[in-house]
Coordinates of C-alpha atoms in Angstrom, one line a residue:
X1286 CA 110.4 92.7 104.3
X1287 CA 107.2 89.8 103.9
X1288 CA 104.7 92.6 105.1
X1289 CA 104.3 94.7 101.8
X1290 CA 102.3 94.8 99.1
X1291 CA 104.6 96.6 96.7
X1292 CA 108.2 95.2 95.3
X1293 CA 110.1 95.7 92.7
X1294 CA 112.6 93.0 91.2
X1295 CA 115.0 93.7 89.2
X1296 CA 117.7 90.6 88.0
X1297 CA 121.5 91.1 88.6
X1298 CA 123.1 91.4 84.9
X1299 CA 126.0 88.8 83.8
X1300 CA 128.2 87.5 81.6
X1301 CA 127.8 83.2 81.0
X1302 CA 126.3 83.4 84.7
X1303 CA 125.6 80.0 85.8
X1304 CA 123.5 81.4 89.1
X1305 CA 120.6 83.9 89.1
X1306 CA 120.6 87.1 91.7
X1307 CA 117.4 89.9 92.5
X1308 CA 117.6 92.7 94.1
X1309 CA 114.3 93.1 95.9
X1310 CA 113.3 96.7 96.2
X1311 CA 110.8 99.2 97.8
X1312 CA 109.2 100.8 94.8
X1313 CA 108.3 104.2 96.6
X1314 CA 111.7 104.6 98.2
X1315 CA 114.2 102.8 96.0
X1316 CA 115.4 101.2 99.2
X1317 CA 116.9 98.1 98.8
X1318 CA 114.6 95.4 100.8
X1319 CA 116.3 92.6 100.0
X1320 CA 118.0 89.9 97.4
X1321 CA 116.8 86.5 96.4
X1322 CA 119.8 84.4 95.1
X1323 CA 120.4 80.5 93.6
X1324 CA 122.3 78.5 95.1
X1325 CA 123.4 75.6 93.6
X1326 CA 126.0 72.7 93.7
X1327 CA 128.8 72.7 91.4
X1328 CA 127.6 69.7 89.7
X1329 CA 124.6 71.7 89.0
X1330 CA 126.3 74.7 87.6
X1331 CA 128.4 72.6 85.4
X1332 CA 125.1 70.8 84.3
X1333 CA 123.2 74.2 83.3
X1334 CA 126.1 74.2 80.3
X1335 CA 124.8 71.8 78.6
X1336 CA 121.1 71.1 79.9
X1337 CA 118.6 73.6 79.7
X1338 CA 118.6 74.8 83.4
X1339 CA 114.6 75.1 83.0
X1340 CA 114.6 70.9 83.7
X1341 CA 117.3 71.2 86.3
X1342 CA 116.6 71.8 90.3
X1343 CA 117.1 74.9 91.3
X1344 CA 117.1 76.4 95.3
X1345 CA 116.5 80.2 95.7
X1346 CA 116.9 82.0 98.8
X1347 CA 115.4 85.2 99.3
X1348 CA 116.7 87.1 102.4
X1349 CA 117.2 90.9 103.7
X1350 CA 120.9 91.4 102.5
X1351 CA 123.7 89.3 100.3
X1352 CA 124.3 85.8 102.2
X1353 CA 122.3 86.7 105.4
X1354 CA 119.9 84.1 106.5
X1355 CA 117.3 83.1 104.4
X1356 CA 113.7 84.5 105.3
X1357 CA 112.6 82.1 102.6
X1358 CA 113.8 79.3 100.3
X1359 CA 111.9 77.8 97.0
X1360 CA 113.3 74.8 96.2
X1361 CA 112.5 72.6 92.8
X1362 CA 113.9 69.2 91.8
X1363 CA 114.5 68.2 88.5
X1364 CA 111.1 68.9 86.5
X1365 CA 110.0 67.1 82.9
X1366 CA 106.7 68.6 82.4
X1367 CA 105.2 70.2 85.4
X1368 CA 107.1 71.8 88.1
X1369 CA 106.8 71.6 91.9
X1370 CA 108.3 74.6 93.8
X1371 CA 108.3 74.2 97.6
X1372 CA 108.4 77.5 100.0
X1373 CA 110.4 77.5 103.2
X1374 CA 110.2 79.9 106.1
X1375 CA 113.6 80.9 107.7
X1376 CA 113.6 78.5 109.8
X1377 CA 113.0 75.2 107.0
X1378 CA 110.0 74.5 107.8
X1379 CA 107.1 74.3 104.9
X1380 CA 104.6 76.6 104.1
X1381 CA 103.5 76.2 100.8
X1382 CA 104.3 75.1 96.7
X1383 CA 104.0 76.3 94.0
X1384 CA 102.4 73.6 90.8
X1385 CA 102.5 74.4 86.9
X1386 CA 100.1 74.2 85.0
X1387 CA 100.6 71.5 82.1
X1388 CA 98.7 73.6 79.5
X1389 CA 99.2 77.4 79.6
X1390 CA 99.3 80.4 77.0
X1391 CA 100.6 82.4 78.7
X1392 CA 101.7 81.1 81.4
X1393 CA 101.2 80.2 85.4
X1394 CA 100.7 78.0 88.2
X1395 CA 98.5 77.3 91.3
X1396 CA 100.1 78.3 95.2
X1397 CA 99.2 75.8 97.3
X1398 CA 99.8 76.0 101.2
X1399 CA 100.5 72.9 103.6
X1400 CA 97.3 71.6 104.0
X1401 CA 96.9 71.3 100.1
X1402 CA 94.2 74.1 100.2
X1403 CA 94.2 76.8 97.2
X1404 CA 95.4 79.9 97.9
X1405 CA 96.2 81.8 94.4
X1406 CA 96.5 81.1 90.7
X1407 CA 98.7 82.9 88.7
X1408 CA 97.7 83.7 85.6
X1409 CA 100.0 84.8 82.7
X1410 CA 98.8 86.7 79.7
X1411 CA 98.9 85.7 76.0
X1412 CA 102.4 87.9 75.9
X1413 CA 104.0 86.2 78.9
X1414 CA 104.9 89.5 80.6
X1415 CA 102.0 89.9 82.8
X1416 CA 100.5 88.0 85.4
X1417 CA 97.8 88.0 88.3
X1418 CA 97.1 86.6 91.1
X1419 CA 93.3 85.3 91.7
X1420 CA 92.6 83.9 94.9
X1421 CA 90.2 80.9 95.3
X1422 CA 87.2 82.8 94.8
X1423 CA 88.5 84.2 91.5
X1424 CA 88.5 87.6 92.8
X1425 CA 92.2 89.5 91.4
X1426 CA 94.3 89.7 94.7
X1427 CA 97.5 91.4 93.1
X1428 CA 100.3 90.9 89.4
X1429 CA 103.3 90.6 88.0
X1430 CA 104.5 93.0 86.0
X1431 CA 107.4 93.1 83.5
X1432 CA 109.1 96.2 83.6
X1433 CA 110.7 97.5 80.4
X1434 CA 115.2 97.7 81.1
X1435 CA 116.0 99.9 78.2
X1436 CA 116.7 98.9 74.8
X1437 CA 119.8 97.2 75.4
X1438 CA 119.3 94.8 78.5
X1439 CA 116.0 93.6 76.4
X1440 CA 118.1 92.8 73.4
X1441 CA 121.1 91.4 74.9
X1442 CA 120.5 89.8 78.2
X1443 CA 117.7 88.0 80.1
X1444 CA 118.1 89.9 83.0
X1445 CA 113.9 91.1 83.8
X1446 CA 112.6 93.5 86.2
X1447 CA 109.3 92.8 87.6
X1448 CA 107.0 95.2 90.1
X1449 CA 105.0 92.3 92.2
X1450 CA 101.6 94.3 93.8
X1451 CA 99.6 92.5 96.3
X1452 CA 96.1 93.8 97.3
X1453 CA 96.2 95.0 100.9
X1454 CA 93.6 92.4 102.3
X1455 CA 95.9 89.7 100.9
X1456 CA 98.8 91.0 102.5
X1457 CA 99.1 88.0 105.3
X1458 CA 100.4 86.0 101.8
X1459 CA 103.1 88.3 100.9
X1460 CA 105.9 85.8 101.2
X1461 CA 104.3 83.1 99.0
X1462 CA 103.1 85.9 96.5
X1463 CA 106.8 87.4 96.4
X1464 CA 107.8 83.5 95.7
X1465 CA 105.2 82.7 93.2
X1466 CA 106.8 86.7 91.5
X1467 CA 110.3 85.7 91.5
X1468 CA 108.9 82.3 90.2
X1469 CA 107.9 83.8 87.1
X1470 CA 110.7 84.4 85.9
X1471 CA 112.9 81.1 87.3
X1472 CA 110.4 78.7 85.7
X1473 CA 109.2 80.4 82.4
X1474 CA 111.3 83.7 81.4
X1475 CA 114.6 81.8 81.9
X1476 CA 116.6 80.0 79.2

């Protein structure tokens, strides 16, 4: 599943949800790749009724079906201003963040891996719904799309979809790029 360069997201619809669930999908086949899900204590369920759950931590973990092991994790602790999103392989083990900017229009944050080294920015536009990825060089390296539900998921739910392209030379990054994708929408298009 982290060797593509084309998925499509689309968020799990629900009623006073307290925990957010993707379906990951192959755009071309409408194959289902995988599912990212939260997973959260219960203390932090109960807190996301009365704090906005955009300051609370939050752990996501993105694998090839519902509750199989994790291929990867983002983890984010409690955040005031800036956030600080940590990627996991499956096996725990750390291979990159994710760091807001302070200052945004529209949006975005810098992918870091291990060694601190810049691989990515993503860059939101003035509306908020799309985003690219520019690598360290400033050359575009893939987006973020928002993907329009039909008149009545826009209107009454927050439930997005997204298609997340990655430019085939930039492939080797997939997993961080789906991450920094589905990280959209956990740290700015959630409320």
């Amino acid at each position: 599943m982290l060797d593509r360069t084309n998925y499509f997201v689309k968020e799990h619809v629900g009623l006073l949800k307290l925990t957010d669930a993707y379906d990951i999908i192959d755009p071309e086949t409408q194959q289902q790749l995988g599912v990212a899900q939260e997973k959260l204590s219960f203390l932090v369920q109960a807190l996301r009724l009365v704090i906005d759950k955009r300051v609370l931590p939050t752990k996501v973990e993105i694998s090839d079906k519902a509750n199989g092991p994790a291929l990867l994790t983002m983890k984010r602790g409690i955040t005031l201003l800036r956030s600080r999103i940590e990627i996991l392989d499956g096996s725990g083990q750390a291979i990159g963040y994710f760091k807001s900017k302070l200052f945004s229009l529209g949006g975005g944050f810098f992918v870091y891996d291990m060694r601190d080294q810049l691989i990515a920015e993503v860059k939101g536009d003035w509306k908020g719904w799309n985003f690219k990825f520019i690598d360290a060089s400033g050359n575009e390296k893939g987006s973020v799309s928002k993907k329009w539900a039909g008149i009545g998921k826009e209107l009454f739910t927050t439930a997005d979809n997204y298609m997340i392209s990655i430019a085939e030379d930039f492939k080797a990054n997939a997993g961080l790029l789906l991450a920094a994708g589905l990280a959209i929408d956990i740290v700015y298009k959630e409320r």
